[in-house]
Coordinates of C-alpha atoms in Angstrom, one line a residue:
R187 CA 0.0 0.0 0.0
Q188 CA 3.1 2.3 -0.3
P189 CA 4.8 3.5 -3.5
G190 CA 6.7 0.6 -5.0
G191 CA 5.3 -1.8 -2.4
L192 CA 2.8 -4.6 -2.6
S193 CA -0.9 -4.0 -3.3
G194 CA -3.1 -4.4 -0.3
F195 CA -5.1 -7.0 -2.2
T196 CA -4.3 -10.3 -4.0
R197 CA -3.0 -9.5 -7.5
R198 CA -2.1 -12.0 -10.1
S199 CA 0.8 -10.0 -11.5
E200 CA 2.5 -9.8 -8.1
S201 CA 2.7 -13.5 -7.2
E202 CA 2.0 -17.0 -8.4
Y203 CA 0.4 -17.5 -5.0
D204 CA -2.2 -14.8 -5.9
P205 CA -4.5 -16.9 -8.0
F206 CA -7.2 -14.2 -8.5
G207 CA -7.4 -10.5 -7.9
A208 CA -9.8 -9.9 -5.1
A209 CA -10.2 -6.3 -4.0
H210 CA -14.0 -6.2 -4.1
S211 CA -15.8 -8.8 -2.1
S212 CA -18.0 -11.8 -2.8
T213 CA -16.2 -13.1 -6.0
S214 CA -14.4 -16.1 -4.6
I215 CA -17.0 -18.8 -5.2
S216 CA -17.6 -17.8 -8.8
A217 CA -13.9 -17.7 -9.6
G218 CA -13.2 -20.9 -7.7
L219 CA -16.0 -22.7 -9.5
G220 CA -14.6 -21.6 -12.8
M221 CA -11.1 -22.8 -11.8
A222 CA -12.5 -26.2 -10.7
V223 CA -14.3 -26.8 -13.9
A224 CA -11.3 -25.7 -15.9
H225 CA -9.0 -28.1 -14.0
H226 CA -11.4 -31.0 -14.9
L227 CA -11.5 -30.0 -18.6
R228 CA -7.7 -29.8 -18.8
A229 CA -7.3 -33.1 -17.0
E230 CA -9.6 -34.8 -19.5
E231 CA -7.5 -33.5 -22.4
D232 CA -4.1 -34.2 -20.8
P233 CA -3.8 -37.4 -18.7
S234 CA -0.6 -36.1 -17.1
Y235 CA -2.5 -33.0 -15.7
R236 CA -3.2 -33.4 -12.0
E237 CA -6.8 -32.3 -11.2
R238 CA -6.8 -30.2 -8.0
N239 CA -9.2 -29.1 -5.3
V240 CA -10.1 -25.4 -5.4
I241 CA -10.7 -23.7 -2.1
A242 CA -12.8 -20.5 -2.1
V243 CA -12.8 -18.5 1.1
I244 CA -15.6 -16.1 1.8
G245 CA -16.6 -14.1 4.8
D246 CA -20.0 -13.9 6.5
G247 CA -20.2 -10.2 5.5
S248 CA -19.3 -11.0 1.9
I249 CA -21.8 -13.8 1.6
S250 CA -24.7 -11.3 1.7
A251 CA -23.9 -10.4 -1.9
G252 CA -26.2 -11.9 -4.5
M253 CA -23.2 -13.0 -6.6
A254 CA -22.3 -15.6 -3.9
Y255 CA -25.7 -17.2 -4.3
E256 CA -25.5 -17.1 -8.0
A257 CA -22.3 -19.1 -7.8
M258 CA -23.7 -21.6 -5.2
N259 CA -26.8 -22.0 -7.2
N260 CA -24.7 -23.0 -10.3
A261 CA -22.1 -25.1 -8.5
A262 CA -24.4 -28.0 -7.8
V263 CA -25.2 -28.4 -11.5
A264 CA -22.0 -27.1 -13.1
G265 CA -21.0 -30.7 -14.0
P266 CA -17.7 -32.6 -13.5
G267 CA -15.1 -30.6 -11.7
A268 CA -17.5 -28.8 -9.4
E269 CA -17.2 -31.6 -6.9
R270 CA -13.6 -30.5 -6.3
L271 CA -14.8 -27.1 -5.0
I272 CA -14.5 -26.5 -1.2
V273 CA -16.0 -23.3 0.1
I274 CA -14.8 -22.1 3.5
L275 CA -17.2 -19.7 5.1
N276 CA -15.1 -17.7 7.5
D277 CA -17.7 -16.6 10.1
N278 CA -16.4 -13.9 12.4
E279 CA -19.5 -11.8 12.7
M280 CA -17.6 -8.9 11.1
S281 CA -16.8 -7.4 7.7
I282 CA -15.8 -3.8 7.7
A283 CA -18.7 -3.1 10.0
P284 CA -20.7 -5.7 11.8
P285 CA -22.7 -7.7 9.2
V286 CA -26.4 -7.1 8.9
G287 CA -29.5 -8.8 7.6
S288 CA -31.2 -12.2 7.7
M289 CA -28.1 -14.2 6.5
S290 CA -26.1 -13.0 9.4
N291 CA -28.9 -13.9 11.8
Y292 CA -29.3 -17.3 10.1
L293 CA -25.6 -18.1 10.6
S294 CA -25.8 -17.0 14.3
R295 CA -28.8 -19.4 14.8
L296 CA -27.0 -22.2 12.9
M297 CA -23.9 -21.8 15.1
S298 CA -25.9 -21.8 18.3
S299 CA -28.1 -24.7 17.4
R300 CA -25.3 -27.1 16.4
Q301 CA -22.5 -28.6 18.4
F302 CA -19.0 -28.1 17.0
M303 CA -18.5 -31.0 14.5
G304 CA -20.3 -33.6 16.7
L305 CA -22.7 -35.9 15.0
R306 CA -21.6 -35.1 11.5
D307 CA -17.9 -35.8 12.1
L308 CA -18.6 -39.1 13.8
A309 CA -21.1 -40.3 11.2
G310 CA -18.9 -39.3 8.3
K311 CA -15.9 -41.3 9.7
V312 CA -18.1 -44.4 10.3
V313 CA -19.6 -44.2 6.8
K314 CA -16.2 -44.3 5.1
K315 CA -15.4 -47.6 6.7
L316 CA -18.5 -49.4 5.5
P317 CA -18.9 -51.5 2.3
D318 CA -20.6 -49.6 -0.6
R319 CA -24.2 -50.9 -0.1
L320 CA -24.1 -50.4 3.6
E321 CA -22.5 -47.0 3.0
R322 CA -25.5 -45.8 0.9
T323 CA -27.9 -47.0 3.6
A324 CA -25.8 -45.4 6.4
K325 CA -25.5 -42.2 4.4
K326 CA -29.3 -42.0 4.1
A327 CA -29.6 -42.8 7.8
E328 CA -27.1 -40.1 8.7
E329 CA -28.8 -37.4 6.6
Y330 CA -32.2 -38.4 8.1
A331 CA -30.8 -38.3 11.6
R332 CA -29.1 -35.0 11.0
G333 CA -32.2 -33.5 9.6
M334 CA -34.2 -34.6 12.6
I335 CA -31.7 -33.3 15.2
T336 CA -30.5 -30.1 13.6
G337 CA -32.7 -29.3 10.6
G338 CA -31.3 -29.1 7.0
T339 CA -29.3 -26.1 6.1
L340 CA -29.7 -23.5 3.3
F341 CA -26.4 -24.6 1.9
E342 CA -27.6 -28.2 1.6
E343 CA -30.7 -27.0 -0.2
L344 CA -28.3 -25.3 -2.7
G345 CA -26.6 -28.7 -3.3
F346 CA -23.5 -28.3 -1.0
Y347 CA -22.3 -30.9 1.5
Y348 CA -22.4 -28.8 4.7
V349 CA -19.7 -29.4 7.4
G350 CA -19.6 -27.4 10.6
P351 CA -19.6 -25.3 12.5
V352 CA -15.9 -25.8 13.2
D353 CA -13.6 -23.8 15.6
G354 CA -11.3 -22.1 13.2
H355 CA -8.7 -21.5 15.9
D356 CA -8.3 -25.1 16.9
M357 CA -5.7 -26.4 14.5
S358 CA -5.7 -29.9 15.9
Q359 CA -9.3 -30.2 14.8
L360 CA -9.3 -28.0 11.7
V361 CA -6.3 -29.5 9.9
P362 CA -7.7 -33.1 9.9
I363 CA -11.0 -31.9 8.8
L364 CA -9.4 -30.1 5.8
R365 CA -7.5 -33.2 5.0
N366 CA -10.6 -35.3 5.0
L367 CA -12.4 -32.8 2.8
R368 CA -9.5 -32.8 0.4
D369 CA -9.7 -36.6 0.0
T370 CA -13.4 -36.9 -0.4
D371 CA -15.4 -36.6 -3.6
K372 CA -18.7 -35.5 -2.0
G373 CA -18.5 -31.9 -3.3
P374 CA -19.2 -29.2 -3.7
I375 CA -18.5 -28.8 0.0
L376 CA -19.1 -25.9 2.4
L377 CA -17.0 -25.8 5.6
H378 CA -18.5 -23.4 8.1
V379 CA -15.6 -22.1 10.2
I380 CA -16.1 -19.8 13.3
T381 CA -13.3 -17.3 14.0
E382 CA -12.7 -14.1 15.8
K383 CA -11.5 -11.1 13.8
G384 CA -8.0 -10.1 15.0
H385 CA -7.7 -13.3 17.1
G386 CA -4.5 -13.4 19.1
Y387 CA -3.9 -9.6 18.9
K388 CA -5.7 -7.8 21.7
P389 CA -6.0 -4.3 20.1
A390 CA -7.6 -5.9 17.0
E391 CA -9.8 -8.2 19.1
A392 CA -11.1 -5.1 20.9
A393 CA -11.8 -3.1 17.7
G394 CA -12.2 -5.2 14.6
D395 CA -13.4 -2.3 12.4
K396 CA -10.4 -0.2 13.3
Y397 CA -8.0 -2.9 12.0
H398 CA -9.9 -3.8 8.8
A399 CA -7.3 -1.5 7.0
V400 CA -4.6 0.0 9.1
A401 CA -2.3 3.0 9.0
K402 CA 1.2 2.5 10.3
F403 CA 0.9 1.3 14.0
N404 CA 2.9 0.4 17.1
V405 CA 2.8 -3.4 17.2
V406 CA 3.2 -3.5 21.0
T407 CA 0.4 -1.0 21.9
G408 CA -1.7 -1.2 18.8
E409 CA -1.7 2.6 18.5
Q410 CA -2.2 3.7 14.9
K411 CA -0.4 6.7 13.5
K412 CA -3.0 9.5 13.2
A413 CA -2.9 12.1 10.5
P414 CA -2.3 15.6 11.9
P415 CA -5.5 17.5 12.7
G416 CA -6.8 19.4 9.8
P417 CA -10.0 20.5 8.0
P418 CA -13.0 18.2 8.1
S419 CA -13.2 15.4 5.5
W420 CA -15.5 15.7 2.5
T421 CA -17.4 12.7 3.9
N422 CA -18.1 14.5 7.2
V423 CA -19.2 17.7 5.5
F424 CA -21.7 15.7 3.4
A425 CA -22.9 13.8 6.5
R426 CA -23.3 17.0 8.5
E427 CA -25.5 18.7 5.9
L428 CA -27.6 15.5 5.3
V429 CA -28.3 15.2 9.0
N430 CA -29.1 18.9 9.2
R431 CA -31.6 18.6 6.3
A432 CA -33.1 15.4 7.6
S433 CA -33.9 17.1 10.9
T434 CA -36.5 19.3 9.1
D435 CA -37.5 16.9 6.3
D436 CA -38.8 13.5 7.4
K437 CA -38.9 12.2 3.7
I438 CA -35.1 12.0 3.7
V439 CA -33.9 8.4 4.0
A440 CA -30.3 7.0 3.7
V441 CA -29.1 3.7 2.2
T442 CA -25.6 2.2 2.3
A443 CA -24.1 -1.1 1.3
A444 CA -22.1 -2.2 4.4
M445 CA -20.3 1.1 4.7
P446 CA -22.0 3.2 7.4
S447 CA -18.8 4.8 8.7
G448 CA -17.0 5.0 5.4
T449 CA -19.8 7.0 3.9
G450 CA -20.5 9.1 7.0
L451 CA -24.0 7.7 7.4
D452 CA -23.2 6.3 10.9
K453 CA -24.0 9.9 12.1
F454 CA -27.3 9.8 10.2
A455 CA -28.0 6.4 11.7
T456 CA -27.5 7.7 15.2
R457 CA -29.9 10.5 14.8
F458 CA -32.5 8.8 12.6
P459 CA -32.2 5.0 13.1
D460 CA -35.7 4.4 11.5
R461 CA -34.7 6.2 8.3
F462 CA -31.3 4.5 7.9
F463 CA -30.8 1.3 6.0
D464 CA -27.6 -0.7 5.8
V465 CA -28.4 -3.5 3.2
G466 CA -25.1 -5.3 3.6
I467 CA -22.7 -6.0 0.7
A468 CA -25.4 -5.7 -1.9
E469 CA -25.0 -2.7 -4.1
Q470 CA -27.5 -3.8 -6.7
H471 CA -30.2 -4.2 -4.1
A472 CA -29.3 -0.9 -2.5
V473 CA -29.9 1.0 -5.8
T474 CA -33.3 -0.7 -6.6
F475 CA -34.3 -0.5 -2.9
A476 CA -33.8 3.2 -3.0
A477 CA -35.7 3.4 -6.3
G478 CA -38.6 1.6 -4.7
M479 CA -38.7 4.2 -1.9
A480 CA -38.5 7.0 -4.4
T481 CA -41.7 5.7 -6.1
E482 CA -43.5 6.3 -2.8
G483 CA -42.5 9.9 -2.5
L484 CA -39.5 9.6 -0.2
R485 CA -36.1 11.3 -0.8
P486 CA -33.6 8.5 -0.7
F487 CA -29.8 9.1 -0.6
C488 CA -27.9 6.1 -1.8
A489 CA -24.3 6.6 -0.5
I490 CA -21.9 4.2 -2.2
Y491 CA -18.2 4.6 -3.1
S492 CA -17.7 5.3 -6.8
T493 CA -15.8 2.0 -7.3
F494 CA -18.6 0.0 -5.7
L495 CA -21.4 1.7 -7.5
Q496 CA -20.1 0.0 -10.6
R497 CA -21.6 -3.2 -9.2
G498 CA -25.1 -1.7 -9.3
Y499 CA -24.8 -0.1 -12.8
D500 CA -27.7 -2.1 -14.5
Q501 CA -29.9 -1.1 -11.6
V502 CA -28.9 2.6 -12.0
V503 CA -29.7 2.4 -15.7
H504 CA -32.9 0.3 -15.7
D505 CA -34.5 0.8 -12.3
V506 CA -33.6 4.5 -11.7
V507 CA -32.7 6.4 -14.8
L508 CA -35.1 4.8 -17.3
Q509 CA -38.0 5.6 -14.9
G510 CA -36.7 9.0 -14.0
L511 CA -36.9 8.4 -10.3
P512 CA -35.4 11.0 -7.9
V513 CA -32.8 8.8 -6.2
R514 CA -29.8 10.8 -4.9
F515 CA -26.5 9.1 -5.4
A516 CA -23.8 10.3 -2.9
I517 CA -20.7 9.1 -4.7
D518 CA -17.8 9.1 -2.2
R519 CA -14.1 8.3 -3.1
A520 CA -14.5 9.9 -6.5
G521 CA -11.1 10.3 -8.3
L522 CA -7.9 8.7 -7.1
V523 CA -7.9 7.3 -3.5
G524 CA -4.2 6.7 -2.5
A525 CA -3.2 3.5 -0.7
D526 CA -6.1 1.4 -1.9
G527 CA -4.8 1.9 -5.5
A528 CA -6.4 1.1 -8.8
T529 CA -9.1 -1.3 -7.5
H530 CA -10.7 1.3 -5.4
A531 CA -10.1 4.4 -7.5
G532 CA -13.3 6.3 -8.5
S533 CA -12.2 6.8 -12.0
F534 CA -15.2 5.9 -14.1
D535 CA -18.4 7.4 -12.7
L536 CA -18.4 10.5 -14.8
A537 CA -18.1 8.4 -17.9
Y538 CA -20.6 5.7 -16.9
L539 CA -23.2 8.1 -15.6
G540 CA -22.5 10.9 -18.1
C541 CA -23.9 8.8 -21.0
L542 CA -27.3 8.3 -19.3
P543 CA -30.2 10.5 -20.5
G544 CA -31.8 12.5 -17.7
M545 CA -29.0 12.1 -15.2
T546 CA -27.9 15.2 -13.3
I547 CA -24.2 15.1 -12.1
M548 CA -22.7 17.5 -9.7
A549 CA -19.0 17.8 -8.6
P550 CA -18.1 20.2 -5.9
S551 CA -14.7 22.0 -6.2
D552 CA -14.4 22.5 -2.4
E553 CA -16.3 21.6 0.8
L554 CA -18.4 24.7 0.7
E555 CA -19.7 23.7 -2.7
L556 CA -20.3 20.2 -1.3
L557 CA -22.6 21.7 1.4
H558 CA -24.6 23.6 -1.3
M559 CA -24.8 20.6 -3.6
T560 CA -26.0 18.3 -0.8
A561 CA -28.8 20.9 -0.1
T562 CA -29.5 21.0 -3.8
A563 CA -29.8 17.2 -4.1
V564 CA -32.4 17.2 -1.3
E565 CA -34.7 19.6 -3.1
F566 CA -34.3 18.1 -6.5
D567 CA -37.3 15.9 -7.2
E568 CA -37.3 15.9 -11.0
G569 CA -35.1 12.8 -11.6
P570 CA -31.9 11.0 -10.6
I571 CA -29.1 13.2 -9.3
A572 CA -25.5 12.3 -8.5
L573 CA -23.1 14.1 -6.2
R574 CA -19.4 13.0 -6.5
Y575 CA -16.7 14.0 -4.1
P576 CA -13.2 12.7 -3.2
R577 CA -11.5 11.0 -0.4
G578 CA -9.6 13.1 2.1
N579 CA -10.0 16.5 3.8
G580 CA -11.4 19.8 2.4
L581 CA -9.5 23.0 2.1
G582 CA -10.4 24.3 5.6
L583 CA -13.0 26.8 4.4
E584 CA -15.4 28.4 6.8
L585 CA -18.8 26.7 6.5
P586 CA -22.2 28.3 7.2
A587 CA -24.7 26.5 9.4
S588 CA -26.5 25.2 6.3
G589 CA -26.0 24.9 2.6
S590 CA -28.0 26.8 0.0
V591 CA -29.7 25.4 -3.1
I592 CA -27.9 26.3 -6.3
E593 CA -29.3 26.5 -9.9
I594 CA -29.2 23.2 -11.7
G595 CA -26.8 23.2 -14.7
K596 CA -25.2 26.5 -13.9
G597 CA -21.4 26.9 -13.6
R598 CA -19.5 30.0 -12.4
I599 CA -16.6 32.2 -13.5
I600 CA -13.9 32.2 -10.8
R601 CA -11.3 34.5 -12.5
E602 CA -11.5 36.5 -15.7
M603 CA -8.4 37.3 -17.8
G604 CA -9.9 40.6 -18.9
A605 CA -12.9 42.1 -20.6
Q606 CA -14.3 39.4 -22.8
S607 CA -15.6 41.2 -25.8
G608 CA -14.9 39.3 -29.0
R609 CA -12.1 36.9 -29.6
E610 CA -8.9 37.5 -27.5
K611 CA -5.9 36.2 -29.4
G612 CA -3.8 34.0 -27.1
G613 CA -6.5 34.0 -24.4
I614 CA -6.6 30.8 -22.3
A615 CA -9.8 29.5 -20.6
I616 CA -9.6 26.6 -18.1
L617 CA -12.9 24.9 -17.3
S618 CA -12.6 22.7 -14.2
L619 CA -15.0 20.2 -12.8
G620 CA -14.5 19.1 -9.2
P621 CA -11.6 19.5 -6.8
R622 CA -8.9 20.0 -9.4
L623 CA -9.9 23.7 -9.2
A624 CA -7.4 24.2 -6.4
E625 CA -4.5 23.1 -8.7
V626 CA -6.0 25.1 -11.5
L627 CA -5.8 28.3 -9.4
K628 CA -2.1 27.5 -8.6
A629 CA -1.5 27.1 -12.3
A630 CA -3.4 30.3 -13.1
D631 CA -1.0 32.2 -10.8
Q632 CA 2.0 30.7 -12.6
L633 CA 0.5 31.5 -16.0
A634 CA -0.2 35.1 -15.0
A635 CA 3.5 35.4 -13.9
H636 CA 4.4 34.4 -17.5
G637 CA 2.1 37.0 -18.9
L638 CA -0.7 34.6 -19.7
P639 CA -3.4 35.2 -17.1
P640 CA -6.2 32.7 -17.9
T641 CA -9.9 32.8 -17.3
V642 CA -10.8 30.1 -14.8
A643 CA -14.3 28.6 -14.5
D644 CA -15.9 26.0 -12.3
A645 CA -18.4 23.9 -14.2
R646 CA -20.1 22.5 -11.1
F647 CA -22.2 20.3 -13.3
A648 CA -21.2 17.6 -15.8
K649 CA -24.8 17.2 -16.7
P650 CA -26.8 19.2 -17.6
L651 CA -23.8 21.0 -19.2
D652 CA -23.8 24.8 -18.7
T653 CA -23.8 25.4 -22.5
A654 CA -23.9 29.2 -22.2
L655 CA -20.7 29.1 -20.1
V656 CA -19.0 26.7 -22.5
E657 CA -20.0 28.9 -25.5
Q658 CA -18.8 32.1 -23.7
L659 CA -15.4 30.5 -23.0
A660 CA -15.1 29.0 -26.5
R661 CA -16.0 32.3 -28.4
N662 CA -13.8 34.6 -26.3
H663 CA -10.6 32.6 -26.0
A664 CA -8.2 31.0 -28.4
V665 CA -7.6 28.0 -26.1
L666 CA -10.1 26.0 -23.9
I667 CA -8.8 23.4 -21.5
T668 CA -11.1 21.1 -19.5
I669 CA -9.9 19.2 -16.4
E670 CA -11.5 16.5 -14.3
E671 CA -10.7 13.7 -11.8
G672 CA -12.1 11.0 -14.1
S673 CA -11.3 8.8 -17.1
E674 CA -11.5 9.6 -20.8
G675 CA -15.1 9.7 -22.0
G676 CA -16.3 11.9 -19.1
F677 CA -16.8 15.6 -18.7
G678 CA -14.2 16.6 -21.4
A679 CA -16.0 14.4 -23.9
L680 CA -19.3 16.0 -23.1
V681 CA -17.8 19.5 -23.7
A682 CA -16.1 18.3 -26.9
H683 CA -19.4 16.8 -28.3
Y684 CA -21.2 20.0 -27.6
L685 CA -18.5 22.2 -29.3
A686 CA -18.5 19.8 -32.3
R687 CA -22.3 19.8 -32.7
T688 CA -22.4 23.6 -32.6
G689 CA -19.5 24.2 -34.8
L690 CA -17.6 26.0 -32.1
L691 CA -14.8 23.4 -32.2
D692 CA -13.7 24.9 -35.5
H693 CA -12.9 28.2 -33.7
V694 CA -11.1 27.2 -30.4
R695 CA -8.2 24.9 -29.6
L696 CA -9.7 22.4 -27.1
R697 CA -7.6 20.2 -24.8
T698 CA -9.1 17.8 -22.4
M699 CA -7.2 16.8 -19.3
T700 CA -8.4 13.5 -17.8
L701 CA -6.9 10.5 -16.0
P702 CA -4.7 8.6 -18.4
D703 CA -6.1 5.5 -20.1
R704 CA -4.4 3.1 -17.7
F705 CA -4.7 2.0 -14.0
I706 CA -2.6 4.0 -11.5
D707 CA -1.0 2.1 -8.6
H708 CA -1.2 2.8 -4.9
N709 CA 0.6 5.9 -3.7
S710 CA -0.3 9.2 -1.9
Q711 CA -3.2 10.9 -3.7
F712 CA -1.0 13.9 -4.6
E713 CA 1.7 11.6 -6.2
Q714 CA -1.0 9.7 -8.0
Y715 CA -2.2 13.0 -9.6
N716 CA 1.4 13.7 -10.5
V717 CA 1.6 10.4 -12.3
A718 CA -1.8 11.2 -13.9
E719 CA -0.3 14.7 -14.9
L720 CA -3.2 16.6 -13.4
N721 CA -1.4 18.9 -11.0
A722 CA -0.5 22.6 -11.4
P723 CA 2.7 22.1 -13.4
H724 CA 0.9 19.8 -15.9
I725 CA -1.9 22.3 -16.4
V726 CA 0.7 25.1 -17.0
H727 CA 2.5 22.9 -19.5
T728 CA -0.8 22.1 -21.4
A729 CA -1.7 25.8 -21.5

């Protein structure tokens, strides 16, 4: 998670022991099943190829995602090879935050109603020693007895041979069980293992959520290195204004997908527990759930990181945008995110939302703008609206007690190079969307020192585009530069399309500054933007 160091997640290019990249949750069963079937097909073609077991590990928080059930539903009927799949359910009653929902409750009941590997373990060992005919009879008797004593499990209904619960910290018990499962062909198998998050390290045992992803810390005391005190984070500014608005508007509800603290909605949950919904790791459901509430006149805020909203894209398109429903998308971690690297970067939301008809997209340039845009999203009932903001702290601006509603689709001029009457030869205009504005203003100072003072504008909206502002800049300057914290195909593309359609592209030199068309590895956010060439010196160079 440091420059030049290892990724914080499994990554195939780093090690032969990283079989699959896994930075977003709930993918292991699908990937493992694919590997198991592939092993079988290869073994059929090549007699020297040794068919292997595939072990997919999944947490009790991750198993709330629909993809896990899609994989289990398919595993029982996926054909030869699938019987070599062993799923280990690591049940520690914790993901990033404590898991929620009926699946978590079901696992708790399952754990409390069964002894640790009692009846099943004994019957399984006895069955293996019997002749074939007797083995079939004994197996039926075992299943019948088990059903009477403990009830069948959901996993068995899905076609898995369920084993557990097992104490995951008792190696003398766990290792023989794993060996037995390796040597059987009863699969697919699900081994239910009970563990404690942070087991054996007291600071982590006491605060599992604090040790989900750590800063540098003192190994003896567990004390994590804290960033120096500074301005409030963008996340906290959003949460503050949402709570403020919700105190006078009981139609506001908040939805998150297992990230209450990461999105700042834990503060909302404390104040308004009946209007807060953590749906678990289930972004697709979160989006359509919010859409359902919008049909009944509520004002849902769906707070999901940019990188995770990608998982609910079909629902955004089909269940929200197509119906024109006023779901408010609070898109945290937009742009580059630092130590989490490429897997968690919010690079694509401007592109994947910008192509959708009827979607309104706002991007604040500072925390004051975020306050106003949160207030604006509350009052906007005409259709879906997205509000994207980055990871990290704001600029330290003084904030009023409450945000003000701003005009939809209206940008603003921040600095003017001079009286704009007619075409100014050599005149430069920079149109910024989002937090790059701070770097644009640094670049403007440097350009002014070179005798090239630019006009600087804050677009505020990617959609609807402020076409009057774009026209004004294009008609009155020789050069127009757009800049954004997003991939190609985003805001700059929308500006270019508009200029091309109106013929204005024939009269102005347009340059779009976006993230490069490649993934950027983990580093500090500032250095990532250096790599992306989106900091002040790069803006000066482009100009």
